[in-house]
PDB file of C-alpha atoms in Angstrom:
ATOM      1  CA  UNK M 198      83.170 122.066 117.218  1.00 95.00           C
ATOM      2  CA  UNK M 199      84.011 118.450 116.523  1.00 97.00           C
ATOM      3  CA  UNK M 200      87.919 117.169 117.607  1.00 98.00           C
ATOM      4  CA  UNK M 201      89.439 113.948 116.812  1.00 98.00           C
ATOM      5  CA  UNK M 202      92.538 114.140 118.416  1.00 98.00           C
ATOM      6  CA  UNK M 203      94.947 110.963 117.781  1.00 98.00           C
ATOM      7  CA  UNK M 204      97.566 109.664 119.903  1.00 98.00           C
ATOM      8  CA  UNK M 205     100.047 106.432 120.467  1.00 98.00           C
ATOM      9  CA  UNK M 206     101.855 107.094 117.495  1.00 97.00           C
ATOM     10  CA  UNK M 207     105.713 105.863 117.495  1.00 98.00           C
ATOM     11  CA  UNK M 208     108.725 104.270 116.612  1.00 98.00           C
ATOM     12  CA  UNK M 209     108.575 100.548 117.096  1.00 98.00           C
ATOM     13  CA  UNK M 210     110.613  97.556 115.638  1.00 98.00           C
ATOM     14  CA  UNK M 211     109.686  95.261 112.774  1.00 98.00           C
ATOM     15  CA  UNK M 212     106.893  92.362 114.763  1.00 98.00           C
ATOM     16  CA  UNK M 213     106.264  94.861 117.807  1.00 98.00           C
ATOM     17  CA  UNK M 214     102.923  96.349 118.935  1.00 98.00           C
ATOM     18  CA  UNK M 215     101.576  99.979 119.054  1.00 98.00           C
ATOM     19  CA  UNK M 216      97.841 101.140 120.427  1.00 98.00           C
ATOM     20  CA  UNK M 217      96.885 104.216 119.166  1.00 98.00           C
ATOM     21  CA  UNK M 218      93.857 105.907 120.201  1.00 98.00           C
ATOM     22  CA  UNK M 219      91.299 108.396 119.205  1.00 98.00           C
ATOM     23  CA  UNK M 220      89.375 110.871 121.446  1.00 98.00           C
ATOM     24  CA  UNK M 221      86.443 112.713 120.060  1.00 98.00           C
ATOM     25  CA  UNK M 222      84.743 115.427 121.104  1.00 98.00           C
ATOM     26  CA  UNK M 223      81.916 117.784 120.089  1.00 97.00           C
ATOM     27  CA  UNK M 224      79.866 115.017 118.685  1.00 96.00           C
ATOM     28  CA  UNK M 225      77.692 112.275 119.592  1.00 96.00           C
ATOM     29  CA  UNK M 226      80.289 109.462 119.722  1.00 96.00           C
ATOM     30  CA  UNK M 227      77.485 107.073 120.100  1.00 95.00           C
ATOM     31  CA  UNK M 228      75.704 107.862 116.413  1.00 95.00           C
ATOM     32  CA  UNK M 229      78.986 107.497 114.222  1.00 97.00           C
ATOM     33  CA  UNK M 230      80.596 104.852 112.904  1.00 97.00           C
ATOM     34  CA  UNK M 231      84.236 105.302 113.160  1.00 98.00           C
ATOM     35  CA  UNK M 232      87.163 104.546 110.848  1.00 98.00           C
ATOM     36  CA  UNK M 233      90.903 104.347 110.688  1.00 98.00           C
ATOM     37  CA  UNK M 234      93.211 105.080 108.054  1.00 98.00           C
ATOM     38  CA  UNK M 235      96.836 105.457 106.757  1.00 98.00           C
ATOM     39  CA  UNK M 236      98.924 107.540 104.643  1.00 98.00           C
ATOM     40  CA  UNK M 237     102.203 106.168 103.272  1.00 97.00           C
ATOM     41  CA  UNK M 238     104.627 108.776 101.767  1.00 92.00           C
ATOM     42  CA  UNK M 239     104.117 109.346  98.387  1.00 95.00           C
ATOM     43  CA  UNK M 240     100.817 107.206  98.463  1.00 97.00           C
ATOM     44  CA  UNK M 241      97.326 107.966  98.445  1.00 97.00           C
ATOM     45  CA  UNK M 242      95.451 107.631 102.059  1.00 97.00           C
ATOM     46  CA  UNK M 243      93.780 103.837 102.024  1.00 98.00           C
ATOM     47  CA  UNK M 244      91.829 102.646 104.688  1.00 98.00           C
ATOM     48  CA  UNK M 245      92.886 100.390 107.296  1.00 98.00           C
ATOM     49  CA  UNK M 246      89.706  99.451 109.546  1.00 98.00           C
ATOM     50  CA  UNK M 247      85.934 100.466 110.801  1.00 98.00           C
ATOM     51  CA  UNK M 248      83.579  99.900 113.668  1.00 97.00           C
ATOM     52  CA  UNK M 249      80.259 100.379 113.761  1.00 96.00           C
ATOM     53  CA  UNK M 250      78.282 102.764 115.774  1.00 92.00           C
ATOM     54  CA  UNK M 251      77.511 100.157 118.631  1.00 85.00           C
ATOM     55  CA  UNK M 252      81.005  98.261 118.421  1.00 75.00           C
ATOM     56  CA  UNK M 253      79.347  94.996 117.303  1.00 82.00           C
ATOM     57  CA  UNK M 254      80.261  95.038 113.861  1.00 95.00           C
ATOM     58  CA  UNK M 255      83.866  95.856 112.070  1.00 96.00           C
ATOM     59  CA  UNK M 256      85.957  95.629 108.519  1.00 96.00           C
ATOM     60  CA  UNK M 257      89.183  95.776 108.175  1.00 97.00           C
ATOM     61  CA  UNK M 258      91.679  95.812 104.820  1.00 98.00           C
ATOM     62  CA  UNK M 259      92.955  92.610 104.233  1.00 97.00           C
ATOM     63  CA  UNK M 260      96.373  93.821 104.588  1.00 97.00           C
ATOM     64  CA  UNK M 261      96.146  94.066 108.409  1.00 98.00           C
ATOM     65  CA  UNK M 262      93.132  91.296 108.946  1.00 97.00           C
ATOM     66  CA  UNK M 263      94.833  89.042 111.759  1.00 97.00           C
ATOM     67  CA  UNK M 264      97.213  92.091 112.965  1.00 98.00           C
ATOM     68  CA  UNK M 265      95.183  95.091 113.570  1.00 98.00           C
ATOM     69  CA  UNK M 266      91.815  94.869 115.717  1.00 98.00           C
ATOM     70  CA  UNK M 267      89.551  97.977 116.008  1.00 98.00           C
ATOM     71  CA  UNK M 268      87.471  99.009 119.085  1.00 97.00           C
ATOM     72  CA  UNK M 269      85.540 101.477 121.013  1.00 97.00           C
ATOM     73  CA  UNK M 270      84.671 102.544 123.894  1.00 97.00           C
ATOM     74  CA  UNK M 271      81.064 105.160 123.767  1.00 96.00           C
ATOM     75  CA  UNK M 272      81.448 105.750 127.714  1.00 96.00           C
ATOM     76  CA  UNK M 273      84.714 107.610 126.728  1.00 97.00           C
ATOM     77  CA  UNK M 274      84.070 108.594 123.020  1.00 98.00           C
ATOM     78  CA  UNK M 275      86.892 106.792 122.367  1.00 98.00           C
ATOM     79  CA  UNK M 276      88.268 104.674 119.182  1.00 98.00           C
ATOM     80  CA  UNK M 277      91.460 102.483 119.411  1.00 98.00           C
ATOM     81  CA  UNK M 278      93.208 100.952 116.679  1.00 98.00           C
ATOM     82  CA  UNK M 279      95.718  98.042 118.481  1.00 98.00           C
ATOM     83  CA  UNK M 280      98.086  97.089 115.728  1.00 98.00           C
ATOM     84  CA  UNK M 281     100.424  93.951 115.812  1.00 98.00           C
ATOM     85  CA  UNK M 282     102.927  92.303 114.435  1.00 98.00           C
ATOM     86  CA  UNK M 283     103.766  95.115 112.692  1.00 98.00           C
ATOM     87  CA  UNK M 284     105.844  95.361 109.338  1.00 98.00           C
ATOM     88  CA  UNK M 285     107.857  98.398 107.635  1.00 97.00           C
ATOM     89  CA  UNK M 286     105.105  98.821 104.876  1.00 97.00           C
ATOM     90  CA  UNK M 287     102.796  99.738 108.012  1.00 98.00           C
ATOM     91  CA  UNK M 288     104.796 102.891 108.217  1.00 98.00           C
ATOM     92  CA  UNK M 289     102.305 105.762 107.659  1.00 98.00           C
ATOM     93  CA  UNK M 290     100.589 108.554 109.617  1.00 98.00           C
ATOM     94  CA  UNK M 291      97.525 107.070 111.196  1.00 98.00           C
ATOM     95  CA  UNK M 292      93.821 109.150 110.902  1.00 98.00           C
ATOM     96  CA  UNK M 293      90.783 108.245 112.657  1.00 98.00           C
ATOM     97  CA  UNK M 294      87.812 109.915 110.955  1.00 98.00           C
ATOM     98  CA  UNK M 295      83.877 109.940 112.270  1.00 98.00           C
ATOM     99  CA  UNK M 296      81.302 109.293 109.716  1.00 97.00           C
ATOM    100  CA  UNK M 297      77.644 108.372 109.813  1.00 93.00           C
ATOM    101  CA  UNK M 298      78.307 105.474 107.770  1.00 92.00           C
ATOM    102  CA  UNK M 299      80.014 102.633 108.364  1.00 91.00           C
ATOM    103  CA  UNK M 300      82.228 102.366 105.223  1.00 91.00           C
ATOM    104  CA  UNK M 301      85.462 101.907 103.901  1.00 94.00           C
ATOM    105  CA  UNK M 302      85.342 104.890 101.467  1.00 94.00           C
ATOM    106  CA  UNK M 303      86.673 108.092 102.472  1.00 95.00           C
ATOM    107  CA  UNK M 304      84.289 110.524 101.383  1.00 95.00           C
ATOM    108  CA  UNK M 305      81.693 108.830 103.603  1.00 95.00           C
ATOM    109  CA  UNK M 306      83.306 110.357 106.426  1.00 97.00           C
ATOM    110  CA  UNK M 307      82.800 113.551 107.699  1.00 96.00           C
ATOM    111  CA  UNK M 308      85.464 114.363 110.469  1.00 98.00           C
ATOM    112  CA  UNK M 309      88.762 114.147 110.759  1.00 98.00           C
ATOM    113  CA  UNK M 310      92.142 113.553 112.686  1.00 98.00           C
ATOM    114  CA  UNK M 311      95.079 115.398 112.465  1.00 97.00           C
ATOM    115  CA  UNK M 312      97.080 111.834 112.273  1.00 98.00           C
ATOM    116  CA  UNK M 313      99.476 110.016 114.256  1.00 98.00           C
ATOM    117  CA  UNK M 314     103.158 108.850 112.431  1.00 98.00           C
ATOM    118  CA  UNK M 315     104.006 105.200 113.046  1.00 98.00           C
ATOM    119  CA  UNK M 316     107.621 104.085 111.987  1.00 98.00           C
ATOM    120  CA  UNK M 317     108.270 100.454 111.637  1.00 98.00           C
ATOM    121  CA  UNK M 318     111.695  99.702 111.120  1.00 97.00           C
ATOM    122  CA  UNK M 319     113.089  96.234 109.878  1.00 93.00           C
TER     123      UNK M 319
END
């Protein structure tokens, strides 16, 4: 059975720094790409960033490229998302999802989180 389990989620002022992280389980961490994405209230889920299978390669929305950086760690089948200079419209809960392609789109992704909230406040 496949877990993403999310964590590092908080409350943190407006220009402050949060790391959340994603551990996986009942997969081969190695063989999926990995993804990270966001759901505002009363907006649809968008995606934030991706890494590819062997870390190398990653996208990110241009509304965090600069702020956010994306890595991974395959010894510990592990995903991190380390966020920045964060802003109020960052607010959202957080999902990491595992998918065998490296995409932004959703519905190329087969597993998913349960989420992590992160409040900004100004």
């Amino acid at each position: 059975q496949v877990q993403l389990v999310e964590s590092g989620g908080g409350l943190v002022q407006a220009g402050g720094s949060l790391r959340l992280s994603c551990a996986a389980s009942g997969l081969t961490f190695s063989s999926y790409a990995m993804g990270w994405f966001r759901q505002a209230p009363g907006k649809e889920r968008e995606f934030v960033s991706a890494i590819r299978w062997s870390g190398g390669i990653t996208v990110s929305a241009d509304s965090v490229k600069g702020r956010f950086t994306i890595s991974r760690d395959n010894a510990k089948n592990t995903v991190y998302l380390q966020m920045n200079s964060l802003k109020p419209e960052d607010t959202a809960v957080y999902y990491c999802a595992a998918g065998r392609s490296f995409a932004r789109a959703m519905e190329l992704y087969n597993y998913w989180g349960q989420g992590t909230q992160v409040t900004v406040s100004s």
